[in-house]
PDB file of N, CA and C in Angstrom:
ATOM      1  N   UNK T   1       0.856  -1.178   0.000  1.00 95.00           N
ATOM      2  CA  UNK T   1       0.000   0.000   0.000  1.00 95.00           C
ATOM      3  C   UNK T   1       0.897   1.234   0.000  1.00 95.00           C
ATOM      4  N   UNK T   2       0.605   2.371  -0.802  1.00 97.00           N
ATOM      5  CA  UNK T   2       1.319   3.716  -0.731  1.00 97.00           C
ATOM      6  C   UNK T   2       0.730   4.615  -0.464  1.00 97.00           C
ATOM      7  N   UNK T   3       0.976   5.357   0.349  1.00 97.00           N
ATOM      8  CA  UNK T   3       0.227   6.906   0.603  1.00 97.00           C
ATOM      9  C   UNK T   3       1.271   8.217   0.500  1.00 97.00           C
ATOM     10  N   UNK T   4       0.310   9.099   0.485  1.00 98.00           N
ATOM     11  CA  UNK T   4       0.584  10.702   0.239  1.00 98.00           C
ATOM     12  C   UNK T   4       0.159  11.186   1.241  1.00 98.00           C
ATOM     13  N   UNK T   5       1.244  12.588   1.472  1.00 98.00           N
ATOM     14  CA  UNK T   5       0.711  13.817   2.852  1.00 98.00           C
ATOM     15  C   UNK T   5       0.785  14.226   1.887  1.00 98.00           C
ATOM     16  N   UNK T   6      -0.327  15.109   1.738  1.00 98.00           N
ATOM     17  CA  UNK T   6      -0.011  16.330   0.628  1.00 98.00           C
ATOM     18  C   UNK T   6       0.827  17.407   1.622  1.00 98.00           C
ATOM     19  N   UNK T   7       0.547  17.337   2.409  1.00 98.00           N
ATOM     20  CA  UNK T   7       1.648  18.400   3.408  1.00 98.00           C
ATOM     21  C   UNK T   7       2.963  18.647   3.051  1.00 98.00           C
ATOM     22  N   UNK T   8       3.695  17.192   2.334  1.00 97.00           N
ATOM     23  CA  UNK T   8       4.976  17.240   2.246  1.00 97.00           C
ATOM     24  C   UNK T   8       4.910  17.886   0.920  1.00 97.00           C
ATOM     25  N   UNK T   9       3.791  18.481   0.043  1.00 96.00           N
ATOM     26  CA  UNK T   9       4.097  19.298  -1.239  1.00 96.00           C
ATOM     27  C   UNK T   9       3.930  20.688  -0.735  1.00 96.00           C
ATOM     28  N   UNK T  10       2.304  20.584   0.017  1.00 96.00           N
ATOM     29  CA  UNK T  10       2.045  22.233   0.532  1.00 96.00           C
ATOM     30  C   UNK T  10       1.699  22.076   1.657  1.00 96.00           C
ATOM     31  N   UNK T  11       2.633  22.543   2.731  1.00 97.00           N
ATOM     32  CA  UNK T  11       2.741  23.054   3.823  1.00 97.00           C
ATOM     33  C   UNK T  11       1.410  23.429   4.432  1.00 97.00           C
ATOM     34  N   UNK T  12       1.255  22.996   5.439  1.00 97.00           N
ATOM     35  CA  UNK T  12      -0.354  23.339   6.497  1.00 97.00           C
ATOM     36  C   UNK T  12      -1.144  22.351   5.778  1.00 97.00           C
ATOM     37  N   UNK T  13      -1.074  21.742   4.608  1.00 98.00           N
ATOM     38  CA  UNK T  13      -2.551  20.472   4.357  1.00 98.00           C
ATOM     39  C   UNK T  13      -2.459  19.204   4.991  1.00 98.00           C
ATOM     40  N   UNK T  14      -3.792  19.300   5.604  1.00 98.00           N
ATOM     41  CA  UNK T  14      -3.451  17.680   6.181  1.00 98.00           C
ATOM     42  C   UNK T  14      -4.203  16.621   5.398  1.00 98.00           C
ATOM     43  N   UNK T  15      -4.303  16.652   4.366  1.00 98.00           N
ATOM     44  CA  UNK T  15      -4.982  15.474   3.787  1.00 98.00           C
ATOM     45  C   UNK T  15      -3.992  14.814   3.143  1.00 98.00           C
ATOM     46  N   UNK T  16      -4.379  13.501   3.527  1.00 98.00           N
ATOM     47  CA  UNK T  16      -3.394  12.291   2.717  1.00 98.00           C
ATOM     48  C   UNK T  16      -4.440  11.175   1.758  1.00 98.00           C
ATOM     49  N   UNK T  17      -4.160  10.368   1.123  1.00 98.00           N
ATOM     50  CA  UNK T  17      -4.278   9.436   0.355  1.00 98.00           C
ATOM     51  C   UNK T  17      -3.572   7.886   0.808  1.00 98.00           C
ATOM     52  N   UNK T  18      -4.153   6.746   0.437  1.00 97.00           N
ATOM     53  CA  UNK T  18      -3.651   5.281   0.335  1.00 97.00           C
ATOM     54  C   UNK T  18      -4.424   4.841  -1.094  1.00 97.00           C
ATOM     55  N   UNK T  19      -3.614   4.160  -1.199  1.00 97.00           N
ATOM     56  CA  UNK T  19      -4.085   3.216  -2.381  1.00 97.00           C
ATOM     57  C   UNK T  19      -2.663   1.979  -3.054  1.00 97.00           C
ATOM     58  N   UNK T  20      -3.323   1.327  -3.907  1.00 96.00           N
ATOM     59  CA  UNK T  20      -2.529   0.155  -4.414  1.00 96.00           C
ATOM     60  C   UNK T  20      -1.766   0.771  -5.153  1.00 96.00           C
ATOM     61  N   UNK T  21      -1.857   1.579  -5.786  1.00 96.00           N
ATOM     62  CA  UNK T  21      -0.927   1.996  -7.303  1.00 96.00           C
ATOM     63  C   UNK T  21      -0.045   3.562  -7.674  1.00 96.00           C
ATOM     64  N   UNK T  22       0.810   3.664  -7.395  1.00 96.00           N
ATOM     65  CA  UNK T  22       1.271   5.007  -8.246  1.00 96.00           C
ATOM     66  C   UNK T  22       0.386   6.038  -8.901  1.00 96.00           C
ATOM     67  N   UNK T  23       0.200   5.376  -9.676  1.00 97.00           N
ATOM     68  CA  UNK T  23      -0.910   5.989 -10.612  1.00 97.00           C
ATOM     69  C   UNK T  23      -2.023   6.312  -9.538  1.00 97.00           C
ATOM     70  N   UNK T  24      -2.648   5.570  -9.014  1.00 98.00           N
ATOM     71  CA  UNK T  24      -3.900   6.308  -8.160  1.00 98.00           C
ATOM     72  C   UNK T  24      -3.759   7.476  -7.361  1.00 98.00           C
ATOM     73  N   UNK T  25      -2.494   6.973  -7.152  1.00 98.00           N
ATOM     74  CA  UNK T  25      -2.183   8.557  -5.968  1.00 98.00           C
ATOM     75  C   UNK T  25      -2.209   9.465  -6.602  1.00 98.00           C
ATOM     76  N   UNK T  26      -1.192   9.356  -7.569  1.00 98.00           N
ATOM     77  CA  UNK T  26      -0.643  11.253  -8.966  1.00 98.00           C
ATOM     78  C   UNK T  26      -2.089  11.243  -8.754  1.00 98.00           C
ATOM     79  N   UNK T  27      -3.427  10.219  -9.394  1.00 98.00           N
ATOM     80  CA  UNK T  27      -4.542  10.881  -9.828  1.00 98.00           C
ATOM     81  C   UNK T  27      -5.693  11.496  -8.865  1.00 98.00           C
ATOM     82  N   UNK T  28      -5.348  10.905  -7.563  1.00 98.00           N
ATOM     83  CA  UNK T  28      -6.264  11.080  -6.252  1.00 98.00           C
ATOM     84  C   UNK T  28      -5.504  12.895  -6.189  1.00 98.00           C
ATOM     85  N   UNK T  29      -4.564  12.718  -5.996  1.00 98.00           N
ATOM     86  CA  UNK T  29      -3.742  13.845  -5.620  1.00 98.00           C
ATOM     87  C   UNK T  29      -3.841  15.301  -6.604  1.00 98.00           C
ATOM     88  N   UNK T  30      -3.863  15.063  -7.879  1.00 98.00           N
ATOM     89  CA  UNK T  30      -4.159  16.021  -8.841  1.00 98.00           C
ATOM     90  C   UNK T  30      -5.381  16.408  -8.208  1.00 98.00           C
ATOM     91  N   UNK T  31      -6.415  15.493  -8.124  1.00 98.00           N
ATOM     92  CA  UNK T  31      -7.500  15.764  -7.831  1.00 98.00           C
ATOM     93  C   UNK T  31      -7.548  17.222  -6.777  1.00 98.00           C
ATOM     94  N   UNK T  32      -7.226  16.765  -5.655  1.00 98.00           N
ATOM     95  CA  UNK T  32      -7.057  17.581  -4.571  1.00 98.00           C
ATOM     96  C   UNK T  32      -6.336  18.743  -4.324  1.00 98.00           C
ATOM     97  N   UNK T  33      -5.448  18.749  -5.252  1.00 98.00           N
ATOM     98  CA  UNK T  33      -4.570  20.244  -5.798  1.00 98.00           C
ATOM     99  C   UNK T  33      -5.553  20.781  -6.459  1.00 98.00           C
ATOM    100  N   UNK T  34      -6.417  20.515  -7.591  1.00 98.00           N
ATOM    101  CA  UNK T  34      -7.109  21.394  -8.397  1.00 98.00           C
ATOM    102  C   UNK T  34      -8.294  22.027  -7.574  1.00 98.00           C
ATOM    103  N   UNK T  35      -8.709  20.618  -6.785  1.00 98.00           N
ATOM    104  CA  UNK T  35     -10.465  21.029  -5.998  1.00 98.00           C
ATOM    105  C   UNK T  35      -9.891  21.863  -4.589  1.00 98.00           C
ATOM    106  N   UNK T  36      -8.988  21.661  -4.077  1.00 98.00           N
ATOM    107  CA  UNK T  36      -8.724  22.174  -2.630  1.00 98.00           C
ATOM    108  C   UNK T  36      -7.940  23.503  -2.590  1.00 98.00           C
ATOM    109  N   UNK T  37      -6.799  23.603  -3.786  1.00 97.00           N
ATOM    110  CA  UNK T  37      -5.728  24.253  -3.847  1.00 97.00           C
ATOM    111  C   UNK T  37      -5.618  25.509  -4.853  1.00 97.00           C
ATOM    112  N   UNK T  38      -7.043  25.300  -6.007  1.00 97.00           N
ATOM    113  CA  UNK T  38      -7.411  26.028  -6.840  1.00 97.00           C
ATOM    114  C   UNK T  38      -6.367  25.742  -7.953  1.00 97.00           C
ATOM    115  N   UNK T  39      -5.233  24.620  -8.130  1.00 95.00           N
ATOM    116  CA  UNK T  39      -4.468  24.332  -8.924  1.00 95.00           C
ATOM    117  C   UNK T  39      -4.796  24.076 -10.698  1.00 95.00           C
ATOM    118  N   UNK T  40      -4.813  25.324 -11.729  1.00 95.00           N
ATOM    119  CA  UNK T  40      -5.399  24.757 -12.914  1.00 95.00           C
ATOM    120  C   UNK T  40      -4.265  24.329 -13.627  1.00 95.00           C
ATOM    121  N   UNK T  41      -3.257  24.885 -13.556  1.00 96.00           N
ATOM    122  CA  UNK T  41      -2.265  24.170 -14.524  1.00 96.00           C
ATOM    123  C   UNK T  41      -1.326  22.770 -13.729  1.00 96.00           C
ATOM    124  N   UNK T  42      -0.988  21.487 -14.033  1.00 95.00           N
ATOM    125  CA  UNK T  42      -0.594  20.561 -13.308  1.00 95.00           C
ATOM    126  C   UNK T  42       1.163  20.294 -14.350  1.00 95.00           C
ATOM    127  N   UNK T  43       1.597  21.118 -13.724  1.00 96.00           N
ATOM    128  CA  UNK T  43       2.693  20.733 -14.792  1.00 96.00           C
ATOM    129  C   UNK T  43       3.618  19.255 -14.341  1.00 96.00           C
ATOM    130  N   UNK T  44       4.118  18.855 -15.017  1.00 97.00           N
ATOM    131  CA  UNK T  44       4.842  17.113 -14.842  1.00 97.00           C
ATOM    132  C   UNK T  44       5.904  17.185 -13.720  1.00 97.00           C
ATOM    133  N   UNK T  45       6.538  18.580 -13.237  1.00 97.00           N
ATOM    134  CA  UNK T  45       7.312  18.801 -12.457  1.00 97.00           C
ATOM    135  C   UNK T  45       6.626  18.445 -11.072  1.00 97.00           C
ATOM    136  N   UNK T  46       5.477  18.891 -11.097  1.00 97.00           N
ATOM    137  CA  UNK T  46       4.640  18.399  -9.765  1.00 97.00           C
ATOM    138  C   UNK T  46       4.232  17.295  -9.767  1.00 97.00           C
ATOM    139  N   UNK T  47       3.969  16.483 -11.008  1.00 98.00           N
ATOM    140  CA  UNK T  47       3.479  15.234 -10.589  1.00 98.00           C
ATOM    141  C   UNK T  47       4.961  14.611 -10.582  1.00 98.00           C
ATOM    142  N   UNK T  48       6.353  14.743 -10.558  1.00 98.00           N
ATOM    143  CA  UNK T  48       7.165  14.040 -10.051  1.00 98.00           C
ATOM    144  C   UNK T  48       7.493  14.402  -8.949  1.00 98.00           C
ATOM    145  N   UNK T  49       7.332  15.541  -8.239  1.00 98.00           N
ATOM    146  CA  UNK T  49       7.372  15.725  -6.664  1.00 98.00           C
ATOM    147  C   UNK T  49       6.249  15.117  -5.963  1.00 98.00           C
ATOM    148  N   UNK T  50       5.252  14.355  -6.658  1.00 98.00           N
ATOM    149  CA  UNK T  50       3.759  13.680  -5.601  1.00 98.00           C
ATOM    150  C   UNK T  50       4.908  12.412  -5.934  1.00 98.00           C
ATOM    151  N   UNK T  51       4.933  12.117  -6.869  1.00 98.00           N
ATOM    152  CA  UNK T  51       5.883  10.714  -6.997  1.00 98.00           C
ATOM    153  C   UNK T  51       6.794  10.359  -5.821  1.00 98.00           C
ATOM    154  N   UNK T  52       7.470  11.623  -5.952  1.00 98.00           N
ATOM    155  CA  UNK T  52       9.322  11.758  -4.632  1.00 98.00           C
ATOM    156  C   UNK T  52       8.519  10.911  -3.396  1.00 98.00           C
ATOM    157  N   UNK T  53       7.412  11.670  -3.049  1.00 98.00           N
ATOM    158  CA  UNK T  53       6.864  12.068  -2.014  1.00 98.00           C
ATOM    159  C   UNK T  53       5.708  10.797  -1.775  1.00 98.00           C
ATOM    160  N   UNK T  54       6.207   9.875  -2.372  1.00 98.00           N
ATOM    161  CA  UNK T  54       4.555   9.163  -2.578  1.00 98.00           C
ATOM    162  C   UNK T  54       5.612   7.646  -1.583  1.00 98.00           C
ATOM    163  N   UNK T  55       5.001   7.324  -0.375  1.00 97.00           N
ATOM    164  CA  UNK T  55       5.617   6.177   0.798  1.00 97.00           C
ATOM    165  C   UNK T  55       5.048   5.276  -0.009  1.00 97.00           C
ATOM    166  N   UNK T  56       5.833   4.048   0.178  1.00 95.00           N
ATOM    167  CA  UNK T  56       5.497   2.284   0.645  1.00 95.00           C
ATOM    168  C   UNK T  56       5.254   2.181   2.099  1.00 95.00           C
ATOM    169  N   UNK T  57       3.610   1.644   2.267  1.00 88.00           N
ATOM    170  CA  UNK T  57       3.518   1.774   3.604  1.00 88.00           C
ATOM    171  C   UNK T  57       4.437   0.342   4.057  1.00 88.00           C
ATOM    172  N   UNK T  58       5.007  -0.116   5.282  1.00 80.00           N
ATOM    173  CA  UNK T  58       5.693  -0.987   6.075  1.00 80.00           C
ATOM    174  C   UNK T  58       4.189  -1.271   7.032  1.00 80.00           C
ATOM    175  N   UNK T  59       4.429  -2.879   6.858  1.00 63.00           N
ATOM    176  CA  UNK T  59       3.383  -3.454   7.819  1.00 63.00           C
ATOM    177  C   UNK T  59       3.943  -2.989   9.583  1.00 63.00           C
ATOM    178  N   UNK T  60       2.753  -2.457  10.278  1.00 54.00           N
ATOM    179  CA  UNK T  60       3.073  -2.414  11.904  1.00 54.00           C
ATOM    180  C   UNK T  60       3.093  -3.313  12.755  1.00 54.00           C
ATOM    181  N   UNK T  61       2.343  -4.791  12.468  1.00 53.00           N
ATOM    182  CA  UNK T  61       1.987  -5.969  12.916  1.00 53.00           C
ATOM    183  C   UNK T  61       3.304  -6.835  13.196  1.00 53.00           C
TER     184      UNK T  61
END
């Protein structure tokens, strides 16, 4: 499983993301830059900083 802080892109957000795939996150995450952040242009530079930024969760069990 991988998740996102969007925090670690913009500072003060606390919403994060999980999901199975790479891809879901960039697309969960675009999402939430455009609807939350007022983000209209998504240039590729940012979707490789959600990438940098995107964990393999480690089981706690």
């Amino acid at each position: 499983m991988k998740t996102f802080h969007c925090g670690s892109l913009v500072p003060g957000c606390e919403w994060h993301t999980r999901a199975e795939s790479e891809a879901e996150i960039v697309s969960r995450a675009i999402d939430h830059l455009r609807q939350t952040h007022g983000e209209t242009t998504i240039r590729p530079s940012i979707v490789e900083q959600i990438k940098e930024r995107t964990l393999e969760e480690t089981d706690a069990a």
